[in-house]
Structures are given as C-alpha cells and as structure tokens.
Coordinates of C-alpha atoms and ligand atoms in Angstrom, one line a residue:
X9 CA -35.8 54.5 8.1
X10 CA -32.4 53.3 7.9
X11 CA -31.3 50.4 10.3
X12 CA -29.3 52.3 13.4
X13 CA -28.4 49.0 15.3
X14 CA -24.6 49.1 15.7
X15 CA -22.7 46.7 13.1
X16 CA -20.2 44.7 14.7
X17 CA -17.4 43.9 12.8
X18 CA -14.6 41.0 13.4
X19 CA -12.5 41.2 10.7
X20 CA -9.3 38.8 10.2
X21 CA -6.5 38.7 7.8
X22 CA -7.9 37.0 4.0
X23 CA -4.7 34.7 3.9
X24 CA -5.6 33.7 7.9
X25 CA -9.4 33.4 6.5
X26 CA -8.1 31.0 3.9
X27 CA -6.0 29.0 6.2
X28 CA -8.8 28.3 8.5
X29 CA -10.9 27.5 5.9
X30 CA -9.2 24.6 4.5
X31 CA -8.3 26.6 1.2
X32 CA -4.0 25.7 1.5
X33 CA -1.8 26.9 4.0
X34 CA -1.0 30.2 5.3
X35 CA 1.7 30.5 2.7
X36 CA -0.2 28.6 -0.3
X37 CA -2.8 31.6 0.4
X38 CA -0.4 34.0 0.2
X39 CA 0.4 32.2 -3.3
X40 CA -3.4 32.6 -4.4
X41 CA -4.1 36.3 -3.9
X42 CA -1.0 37.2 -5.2
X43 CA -1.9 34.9 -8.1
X44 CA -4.9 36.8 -8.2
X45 CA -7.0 33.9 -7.9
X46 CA -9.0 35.3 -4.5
X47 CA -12.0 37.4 -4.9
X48 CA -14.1 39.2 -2.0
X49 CA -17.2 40.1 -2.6
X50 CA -16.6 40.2 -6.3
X51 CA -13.4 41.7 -6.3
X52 CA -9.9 40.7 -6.6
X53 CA -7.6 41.3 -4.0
X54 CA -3.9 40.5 -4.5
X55 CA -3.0 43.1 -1.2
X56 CA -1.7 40.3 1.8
X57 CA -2.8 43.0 4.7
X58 CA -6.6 42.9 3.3
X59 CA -8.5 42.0 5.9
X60 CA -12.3 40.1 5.0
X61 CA -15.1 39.9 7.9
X62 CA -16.1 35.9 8.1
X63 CA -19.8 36.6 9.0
X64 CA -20.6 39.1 5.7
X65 CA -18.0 39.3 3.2
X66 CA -18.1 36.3 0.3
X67 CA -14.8 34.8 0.0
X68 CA -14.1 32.8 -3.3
X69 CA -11.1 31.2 -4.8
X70 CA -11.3 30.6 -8.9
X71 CA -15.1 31.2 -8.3
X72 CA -16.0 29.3 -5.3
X73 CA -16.9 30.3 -2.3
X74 CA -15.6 29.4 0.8
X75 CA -16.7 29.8 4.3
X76 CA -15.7 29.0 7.8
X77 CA -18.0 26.7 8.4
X78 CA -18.2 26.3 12.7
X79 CA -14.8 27.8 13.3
X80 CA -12.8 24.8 13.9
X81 CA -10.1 23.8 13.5
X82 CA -9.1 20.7 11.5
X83 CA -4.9 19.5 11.2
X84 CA -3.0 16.7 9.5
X85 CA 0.2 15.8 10.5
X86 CA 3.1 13.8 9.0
X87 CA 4.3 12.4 12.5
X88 CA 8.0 11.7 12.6
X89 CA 9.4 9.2 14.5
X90 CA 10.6 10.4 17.9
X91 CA 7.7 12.4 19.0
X92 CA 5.1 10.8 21.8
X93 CA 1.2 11.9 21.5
X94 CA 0.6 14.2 24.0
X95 CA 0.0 18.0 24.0
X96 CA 2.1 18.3 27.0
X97 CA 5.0 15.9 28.7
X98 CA 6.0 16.4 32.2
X99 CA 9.3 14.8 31.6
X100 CA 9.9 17.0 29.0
X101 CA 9.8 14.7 26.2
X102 CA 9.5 15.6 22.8
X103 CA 5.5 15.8 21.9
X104 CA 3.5 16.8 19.0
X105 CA 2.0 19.9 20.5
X106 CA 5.4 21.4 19.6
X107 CA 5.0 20.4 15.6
X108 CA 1.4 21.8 15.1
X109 CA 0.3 25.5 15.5
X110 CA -1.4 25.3 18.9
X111 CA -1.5 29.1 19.3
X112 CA -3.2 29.7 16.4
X113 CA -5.6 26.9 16.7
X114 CA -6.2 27.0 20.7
X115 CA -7.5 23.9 21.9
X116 CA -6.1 21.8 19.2
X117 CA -5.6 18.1 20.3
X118 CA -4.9 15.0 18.7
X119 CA -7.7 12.5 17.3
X120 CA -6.4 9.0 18.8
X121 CA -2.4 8.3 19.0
X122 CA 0.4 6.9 17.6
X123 CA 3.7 5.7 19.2
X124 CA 6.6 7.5 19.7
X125 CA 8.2 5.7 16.9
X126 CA 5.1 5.1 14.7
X127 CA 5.4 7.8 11.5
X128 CA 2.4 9.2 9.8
X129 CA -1.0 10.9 9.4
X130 CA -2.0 12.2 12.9
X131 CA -5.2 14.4 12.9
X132 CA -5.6 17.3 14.7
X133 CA -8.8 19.5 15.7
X134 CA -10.1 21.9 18.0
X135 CA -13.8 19.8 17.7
X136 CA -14.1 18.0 20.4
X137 CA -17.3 16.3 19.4
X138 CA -15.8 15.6 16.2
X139 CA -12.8 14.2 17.5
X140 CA -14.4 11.8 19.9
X141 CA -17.3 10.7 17.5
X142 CA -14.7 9.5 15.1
X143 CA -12.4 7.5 18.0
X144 CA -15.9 5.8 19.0
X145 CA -15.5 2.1 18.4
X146 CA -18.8 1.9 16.4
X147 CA -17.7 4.9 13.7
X148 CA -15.4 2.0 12.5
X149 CA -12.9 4.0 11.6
X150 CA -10.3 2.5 9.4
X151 CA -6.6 3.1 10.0
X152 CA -4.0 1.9 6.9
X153 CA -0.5 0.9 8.5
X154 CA 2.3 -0.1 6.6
X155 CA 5.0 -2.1 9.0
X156 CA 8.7 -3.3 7.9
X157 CA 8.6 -7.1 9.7
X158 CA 11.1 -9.4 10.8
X159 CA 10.9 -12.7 8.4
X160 CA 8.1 -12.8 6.1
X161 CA 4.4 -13.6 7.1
X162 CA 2.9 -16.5 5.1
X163 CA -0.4 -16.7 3.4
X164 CA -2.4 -18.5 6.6
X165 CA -0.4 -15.4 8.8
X166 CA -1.8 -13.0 6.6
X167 CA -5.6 -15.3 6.7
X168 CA -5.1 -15.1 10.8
X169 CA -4.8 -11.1 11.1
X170 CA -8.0 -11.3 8.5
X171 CA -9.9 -13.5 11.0
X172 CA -8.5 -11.7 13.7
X173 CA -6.1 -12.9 16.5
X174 CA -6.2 -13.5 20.3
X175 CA -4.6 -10.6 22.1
X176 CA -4.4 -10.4 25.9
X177 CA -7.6 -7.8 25.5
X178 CA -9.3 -9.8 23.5
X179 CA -9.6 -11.2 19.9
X180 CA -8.7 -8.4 17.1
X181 CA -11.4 -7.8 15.3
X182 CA -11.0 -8.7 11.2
X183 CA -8.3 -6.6 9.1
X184 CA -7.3 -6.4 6.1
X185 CA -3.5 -7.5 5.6
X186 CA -1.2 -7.8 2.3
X187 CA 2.3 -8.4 1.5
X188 CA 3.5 -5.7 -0.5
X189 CA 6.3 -6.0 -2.9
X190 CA 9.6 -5.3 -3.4
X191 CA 9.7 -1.6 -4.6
X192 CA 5.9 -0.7 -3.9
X193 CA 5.8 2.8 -3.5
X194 CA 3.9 2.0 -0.6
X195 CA 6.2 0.6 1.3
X196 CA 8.4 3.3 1.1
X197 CA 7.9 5.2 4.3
X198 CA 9.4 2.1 6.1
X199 CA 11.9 0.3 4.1
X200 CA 13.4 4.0 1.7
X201 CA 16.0 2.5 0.6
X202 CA 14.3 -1.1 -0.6
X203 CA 13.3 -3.8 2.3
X204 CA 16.0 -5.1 4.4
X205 CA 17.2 -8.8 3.8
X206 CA 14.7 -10.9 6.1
X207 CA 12.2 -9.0 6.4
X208 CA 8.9 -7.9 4.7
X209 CA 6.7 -5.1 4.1
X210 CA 3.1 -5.5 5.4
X211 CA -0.1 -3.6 4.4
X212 CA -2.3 -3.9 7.9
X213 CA -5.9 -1.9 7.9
X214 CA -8.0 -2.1 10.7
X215 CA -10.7 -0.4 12.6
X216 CA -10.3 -0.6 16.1
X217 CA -7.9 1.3 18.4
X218 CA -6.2 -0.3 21.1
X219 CA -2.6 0.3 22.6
X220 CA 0.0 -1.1 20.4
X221 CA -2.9 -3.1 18.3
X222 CA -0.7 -3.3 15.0
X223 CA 2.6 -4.2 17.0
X224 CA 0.3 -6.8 18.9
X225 CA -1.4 -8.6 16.1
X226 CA 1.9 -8.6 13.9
X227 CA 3.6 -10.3 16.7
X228 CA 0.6 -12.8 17.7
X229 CA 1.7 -14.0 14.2
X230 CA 5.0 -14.4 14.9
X231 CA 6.4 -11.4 13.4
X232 CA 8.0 -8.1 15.0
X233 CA 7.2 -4.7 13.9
X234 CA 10.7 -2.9 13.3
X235 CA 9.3 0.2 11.7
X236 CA 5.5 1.4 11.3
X237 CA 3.6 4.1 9.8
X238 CA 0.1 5.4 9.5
X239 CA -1.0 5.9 5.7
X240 CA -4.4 6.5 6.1
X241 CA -7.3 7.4 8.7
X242 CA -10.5 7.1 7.6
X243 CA -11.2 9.4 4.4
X244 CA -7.7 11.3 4.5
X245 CA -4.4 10.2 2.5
X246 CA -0.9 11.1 3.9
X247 CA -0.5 13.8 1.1
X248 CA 1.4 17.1 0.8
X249 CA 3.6 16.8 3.5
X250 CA 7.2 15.8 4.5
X251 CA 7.8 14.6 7.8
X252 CA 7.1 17.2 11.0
X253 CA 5.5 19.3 8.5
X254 CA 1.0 20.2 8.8
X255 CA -1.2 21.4 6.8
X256 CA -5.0 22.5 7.4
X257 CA -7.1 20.0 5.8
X258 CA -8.8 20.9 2.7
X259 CA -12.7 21.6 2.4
X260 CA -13.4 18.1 0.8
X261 CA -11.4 16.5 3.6
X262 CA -12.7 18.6 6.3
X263 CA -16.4 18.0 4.8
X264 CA -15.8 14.3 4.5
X265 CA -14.4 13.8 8.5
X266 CA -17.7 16.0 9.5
X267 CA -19.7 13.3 7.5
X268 CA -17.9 10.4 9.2
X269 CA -18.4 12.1 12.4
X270 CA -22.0 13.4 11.8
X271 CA -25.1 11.2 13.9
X272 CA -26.3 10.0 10.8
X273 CA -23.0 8.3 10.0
X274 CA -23.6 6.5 13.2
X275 CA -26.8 4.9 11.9
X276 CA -25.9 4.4 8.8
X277 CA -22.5 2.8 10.4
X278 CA -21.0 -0.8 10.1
X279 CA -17.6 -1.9 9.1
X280 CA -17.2 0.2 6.3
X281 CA -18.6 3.6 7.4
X282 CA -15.4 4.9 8.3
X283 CA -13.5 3.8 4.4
X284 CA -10.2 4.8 3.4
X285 CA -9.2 7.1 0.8
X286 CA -10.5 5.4 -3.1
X287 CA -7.1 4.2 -3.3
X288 CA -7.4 1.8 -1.0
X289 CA -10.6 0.2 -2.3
X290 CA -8.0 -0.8 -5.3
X291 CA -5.5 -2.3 -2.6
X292 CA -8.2 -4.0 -1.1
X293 CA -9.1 -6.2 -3.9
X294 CA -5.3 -7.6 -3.7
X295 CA -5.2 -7.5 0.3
Ligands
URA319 N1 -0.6 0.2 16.3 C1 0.6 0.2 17.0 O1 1.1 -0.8 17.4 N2 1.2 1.4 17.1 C2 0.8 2.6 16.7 O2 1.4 3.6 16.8 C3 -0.5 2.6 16.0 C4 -1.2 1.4 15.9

C-alpha cells in the first residue's frame, strides 16, 4: 500500500541553498548554475528560480554533494576601520550589524571583537554554541595581528611579548611576535603604501582575548600601535574579500571552525588546538 502520510515540503531557492551552504556567495552561485556546474538529484540546472528542498533533494557542485549541515549560519568579514562591534549602538554609531546580512541570517552575531579602528577577519554565526566554545579561554584560539608601531621593537622586545608581559589584568600569556620587512606582503594591510619612516611593522599572534590585548602588550614594550589588523582567527585566512565586503565561509572552513569548536577539541586542546591557517606554521618558524 502506498505511503499516504502527507509530504511536507520546504523548498528554498538553489542559489540561497548554495549560499547557506558554504558553496560561494549568492552571486558566485548564480555564476555556478549558470556555468552549469550545479546538479540536483542528477540533473543540471542552469534556471536561477529553481527551487531544491534541503531535507530530500541531493545538491552537488562538479560532483560533490553538499548539504546544510545544522542550518547555521557561518560569516567572515573584512572589518574596515570605523565600525565598532556591536549588532546594535544606541548612539547611533556605526556597527557591523549594518555590513553583514542580518536578515537573511537572523540571529547572526559576532564571535569576539575588534576595535573600532582594528581592520580585519571578524567571524560571524548564528551558532551560539559554536561561537562561545571557540571564545572559551581553553579552545586557545589563535588570533594573527599585524600592527604598524611607532619606533622599531628590538630583539629582547620581541623575546618579552614571547614570554609574555605584565598587564594591569595580569601577565599575557606567550605569543608569537616578528618583525616583518620592508615590503612583506603581509604588512600591507597597515603600512599600503610601504612603512612610514620610524616605525615598524609587527607580526603579533596570540591566544587569549582581552580588551585592547595587542594595543596593551605592544605598548608594555614601549611601542604604540598606530594601525592594527586581524589576519587570521584560528583555521580561517582573510581571503576573498575587500574591505566591508562578507562572504559565507566555505565547507572546509565551516567544517574546520566546527572541529575547533566540537567537545572533543576541548580535550584534545592545549596551546595549539586552535592553529592558524598552514601559512602561518611557515611564519612561525621565523617569528
Ligand atoms: N587587540 C587590540 O588591542 N585590539 C583589537 O581590536 C584586537 C586585539
């Protein structure tokens, strides 16, 4: 006998599947199906109206499938400068809620902050478990800063940030910190058009979290921040994106920040659970 129970369908635009799924953008969707690279069920569809149900229809893109996993959301932002961390400002100042697509992604919010005139990789994700598992001191989380200095730290300045430094909240905990040179790529995001005269371009990674840590330690040294941007955040890179612009993270991202976040990173944890992108293992060996 034939099943009579009543099939409920939710069905959703493909490009809007593909968005939420990590795939590319709502655009760079648009891109693939008309490129003919997006299959349901087995067959192409190139038509942007076609609409796909997430629970039964089998979504791939040059053969692999793709799925929405929990339904989160997940957001990375190039943070320009100007911009405080807050979804909402009662003095009506400038916040990132208004540069990332809170009414698609209801409930979006941002995982940890950066200052108002920090720059840089600000995630984003409707998971609140997720979010607050990886701003839990003992994920070790490693953030990648790059700040344009006033004067240029020495080698035992650059040893004392390693060792960690006395703040008023307490000694930082170790970092990694490197001078970068003249004309590194790296240092681009704070010192475009080549490092001002007195000053320097510092590499600063650390793990922990507190208000103003970067601009703290930098100065315990004896050296003010003047400009300073995020380049990293635990597995994701800055990539794809001009300033004020998003982009959904991709599935490898998205899977690697679930890892990060999952219980079992938590035991297997320790300083280097929460690593930076491979590139940065390179940096490391000259930091
Ligand atoms: N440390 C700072 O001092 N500021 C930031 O925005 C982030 C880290």
């Amino acid at each position: 006998m034939p099943d009579e129970s009543p099939q409920i369908s939710y069905t959703m635009r493909l490009q809007k599947f593909l968005a939420r799924a990590g795939v590319a953008s709502r655009r760079g969707s648009e891109n693939l199906m008309t490129a003919g690279r997006v299959a349901v069920n087995g067959v192409i569809v190139t038509e942007l109206g076609s609409k796909v149900d997430p629970e039964r229809d089998v979504v791939t893109v040059d053969g692999v499938v793709h799925t929405l996993a929990d339904g989160h959301a997940y957001v990375m932002l190039y943070k320009p400068s100007g911009y405080i961390t807050t979804m909402s400002d009662p003095q009506g100042r400038p916040c990132v809620a208004s540069l990332v697509p809170t009414e698609r992604y209801p409930g979006l919010f941002p995982v940890g902050r950066l200052d108002g005139d920090t720059t840089g990789l600000l995630l984003f994700t409707t998971n609140g478990e997720v979010g607050n598992r990886m701003l839990h001191p003992s994920r070790h989380v490693w953030k990648r800063y790059v700040a344009l200095v006033r004067g240029t730290p020495t080698a035992r300045q650059l040893e004392r940030l390693r060792e960690g430094v006395p703040l008023d909240d307490g000694t930082s905990a170790p970092a990694k910190a490197a001078l970068l040179a003249e004309g590194d790529p790296r240092a681009a995001a704070v010192a475009a058009e080549g490092c001002p005269y007195g000053h320097a371009v510092v590499q600063l990674t650390i793990h922990e979290g507190r208000k103003h840590q970067v601009k703290r330690m930098l100065k315990a040294v004896g050296h003010e921040v003047v400009r300073l941007h995020r380049d990293s955040f635990g597995p994701l890179g800055l990539t794809g994106l001009m300033p004020g612009e998003w982009r959904p993270l991709t599935a490898d991202e998205r899977a690697a920040i679930e890892a990060l976040a999952s219980p079992r990173a938590e035991r297997d944890g320790g300083p280097h659970a929460g690593s930076a992108p491979d590139t940065y293992h390179k940096e490391s060996n000259h930091a």
